[in-house]
Structures are given as C-alpha cells and as structure tokens.
PDB file of C-alpha atoms in Angstrom:
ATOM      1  CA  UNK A   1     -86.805  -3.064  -7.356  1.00 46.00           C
ATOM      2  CA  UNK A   2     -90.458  -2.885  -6.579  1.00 53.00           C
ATOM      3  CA  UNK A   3     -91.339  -0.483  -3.450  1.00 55.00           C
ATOM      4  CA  UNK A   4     -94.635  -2.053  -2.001  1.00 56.00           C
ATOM      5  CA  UNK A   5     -96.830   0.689  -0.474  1.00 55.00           C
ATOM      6  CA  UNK A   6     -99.937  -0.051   1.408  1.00 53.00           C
ATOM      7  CA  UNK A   7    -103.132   0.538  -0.010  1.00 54.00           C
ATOM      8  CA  UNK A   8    -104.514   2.950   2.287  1.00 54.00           C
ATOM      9  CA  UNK A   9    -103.778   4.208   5.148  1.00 55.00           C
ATOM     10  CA  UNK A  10    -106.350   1.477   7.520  1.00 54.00           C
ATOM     11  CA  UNK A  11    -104.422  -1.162   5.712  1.00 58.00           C
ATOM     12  CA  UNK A  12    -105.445  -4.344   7.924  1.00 64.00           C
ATOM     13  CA  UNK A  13    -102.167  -6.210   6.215  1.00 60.00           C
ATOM     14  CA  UNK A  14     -98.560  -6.345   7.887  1.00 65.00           C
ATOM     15  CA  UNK A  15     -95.941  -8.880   7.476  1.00 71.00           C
ATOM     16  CA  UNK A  16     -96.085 -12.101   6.120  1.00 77.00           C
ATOM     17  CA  UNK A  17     -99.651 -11.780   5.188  1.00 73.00           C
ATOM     18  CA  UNK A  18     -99.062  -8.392   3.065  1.00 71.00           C
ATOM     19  CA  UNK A  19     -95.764 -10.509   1.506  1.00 76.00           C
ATOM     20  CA  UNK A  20     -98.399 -13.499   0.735  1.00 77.00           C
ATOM     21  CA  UNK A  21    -101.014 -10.700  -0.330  1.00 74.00           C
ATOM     22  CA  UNK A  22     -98.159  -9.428  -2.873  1.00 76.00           C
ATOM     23  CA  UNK A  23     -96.768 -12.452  -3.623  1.00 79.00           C
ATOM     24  CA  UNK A  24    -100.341 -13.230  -4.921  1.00 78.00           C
ATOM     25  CA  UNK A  25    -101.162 -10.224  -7.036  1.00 78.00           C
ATOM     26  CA  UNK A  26     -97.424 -10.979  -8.574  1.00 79.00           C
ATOM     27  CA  UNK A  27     -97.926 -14.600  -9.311  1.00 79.00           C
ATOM     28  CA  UNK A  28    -101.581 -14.229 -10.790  1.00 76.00           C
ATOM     29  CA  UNK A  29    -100.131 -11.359 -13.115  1.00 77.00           C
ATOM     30  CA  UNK A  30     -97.340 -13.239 -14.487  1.00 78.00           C
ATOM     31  CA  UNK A  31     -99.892 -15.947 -15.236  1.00 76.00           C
ATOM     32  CA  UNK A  32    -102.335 -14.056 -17.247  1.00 74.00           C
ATOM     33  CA  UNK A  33     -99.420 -11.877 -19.060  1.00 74.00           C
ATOM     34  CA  UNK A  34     -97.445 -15.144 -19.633  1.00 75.00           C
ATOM     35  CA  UNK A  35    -101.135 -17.411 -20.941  1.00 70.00           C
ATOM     36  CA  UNK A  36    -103.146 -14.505 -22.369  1.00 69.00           C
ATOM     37  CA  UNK A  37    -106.303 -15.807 -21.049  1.00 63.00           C
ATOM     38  CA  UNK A  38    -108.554 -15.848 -18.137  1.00 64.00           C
ATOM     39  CA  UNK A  39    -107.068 -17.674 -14.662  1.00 63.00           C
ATOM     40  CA  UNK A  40    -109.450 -19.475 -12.589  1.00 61.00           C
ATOM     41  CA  UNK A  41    -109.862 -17.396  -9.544  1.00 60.00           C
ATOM     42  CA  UNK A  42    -112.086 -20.234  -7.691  1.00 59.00           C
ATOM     43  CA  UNK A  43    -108.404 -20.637  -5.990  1.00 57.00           C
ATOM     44  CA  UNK A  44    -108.342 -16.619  -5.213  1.00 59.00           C
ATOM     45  CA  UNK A  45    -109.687 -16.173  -1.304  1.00 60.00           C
ATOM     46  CA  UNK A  46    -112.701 -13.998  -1.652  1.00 63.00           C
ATOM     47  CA  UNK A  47    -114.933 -12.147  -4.157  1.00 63.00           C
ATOM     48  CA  UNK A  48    -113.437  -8.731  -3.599  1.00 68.00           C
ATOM     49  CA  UNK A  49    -109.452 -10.420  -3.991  1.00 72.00           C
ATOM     50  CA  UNK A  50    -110.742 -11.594  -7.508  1.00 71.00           C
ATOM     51  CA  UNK A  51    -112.205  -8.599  -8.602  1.00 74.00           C
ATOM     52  CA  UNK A  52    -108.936  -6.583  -7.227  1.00 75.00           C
ATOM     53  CA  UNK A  53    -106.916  -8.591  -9.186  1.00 76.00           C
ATOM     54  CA  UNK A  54    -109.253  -8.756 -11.961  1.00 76.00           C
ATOM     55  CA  UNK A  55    -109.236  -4.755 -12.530  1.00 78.00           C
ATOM     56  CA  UNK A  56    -106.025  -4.670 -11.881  1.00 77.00           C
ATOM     57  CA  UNK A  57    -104.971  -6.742 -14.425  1.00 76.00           C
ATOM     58  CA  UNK A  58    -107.078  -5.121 -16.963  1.00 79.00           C
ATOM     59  CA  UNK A  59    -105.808  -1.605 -15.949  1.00 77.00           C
ATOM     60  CA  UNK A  60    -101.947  -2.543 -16.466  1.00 76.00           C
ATOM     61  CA  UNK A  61    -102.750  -4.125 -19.741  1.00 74.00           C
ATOM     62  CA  UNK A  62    -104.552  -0.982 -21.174  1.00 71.00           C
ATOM     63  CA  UNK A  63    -101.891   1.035 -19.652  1.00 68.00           C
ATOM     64  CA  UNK A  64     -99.439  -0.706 -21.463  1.00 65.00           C
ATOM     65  CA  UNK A  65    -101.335  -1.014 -24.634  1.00 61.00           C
ATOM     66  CA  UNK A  66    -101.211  -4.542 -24.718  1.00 52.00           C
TER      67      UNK A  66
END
C-alpha cells in the first residue's frame, strides 16, 4: 500500500486533482522503468511537472542501483 503524503505543507492539491497528480507521477514511472528510455514529456502540463518527474525518476533509479 502506498501512503501519499503531500509535498509540503502549502500543498495547493486536494482531491481528484492530487489523485490525477499521483496517478501521473505513477503512470510516467512505470513507463520509463518498463521502456528504459526517455518519455516525451511534451504531454506533461508544465515545465516544472517535467522536471519533477524528471529528477524524480533519476533519483529512484540511483537509489535502487538500477
């Protein structure tokens, strides 16, 4: 079970949009574990969204030595 905490405490997000916030970050994350490669993030709203999910990426797969 995942436990989704808020990223600060000013979080703007609350219901459905933090669930389609999350259910973003999940889906782009399976796709770059499952393909390896880079995703186009033209599709991703915003600069600061792709570079979230960018570093994020990046940090889980040095974390888990991948």
């Amino acid at each position: 079970m995942i436990k989704r905490l808020p990223f600060s405490r000013n979080a703007q997000l609350t219901g459905s949009a933090m669930d389609e916030f999350y259910a973003e970050v999940v889906l782009y994350l399976l796709y770059r574990f499952a393909h390896g490669g880079t995703m186009n993030l033209q599709n991703v709203s915003g600069p600061c969204k792709a570079a979230l999910l960018n570093n994020l990426y990046e940090n889980i797969k040095v974390f888990n030595h991948v």
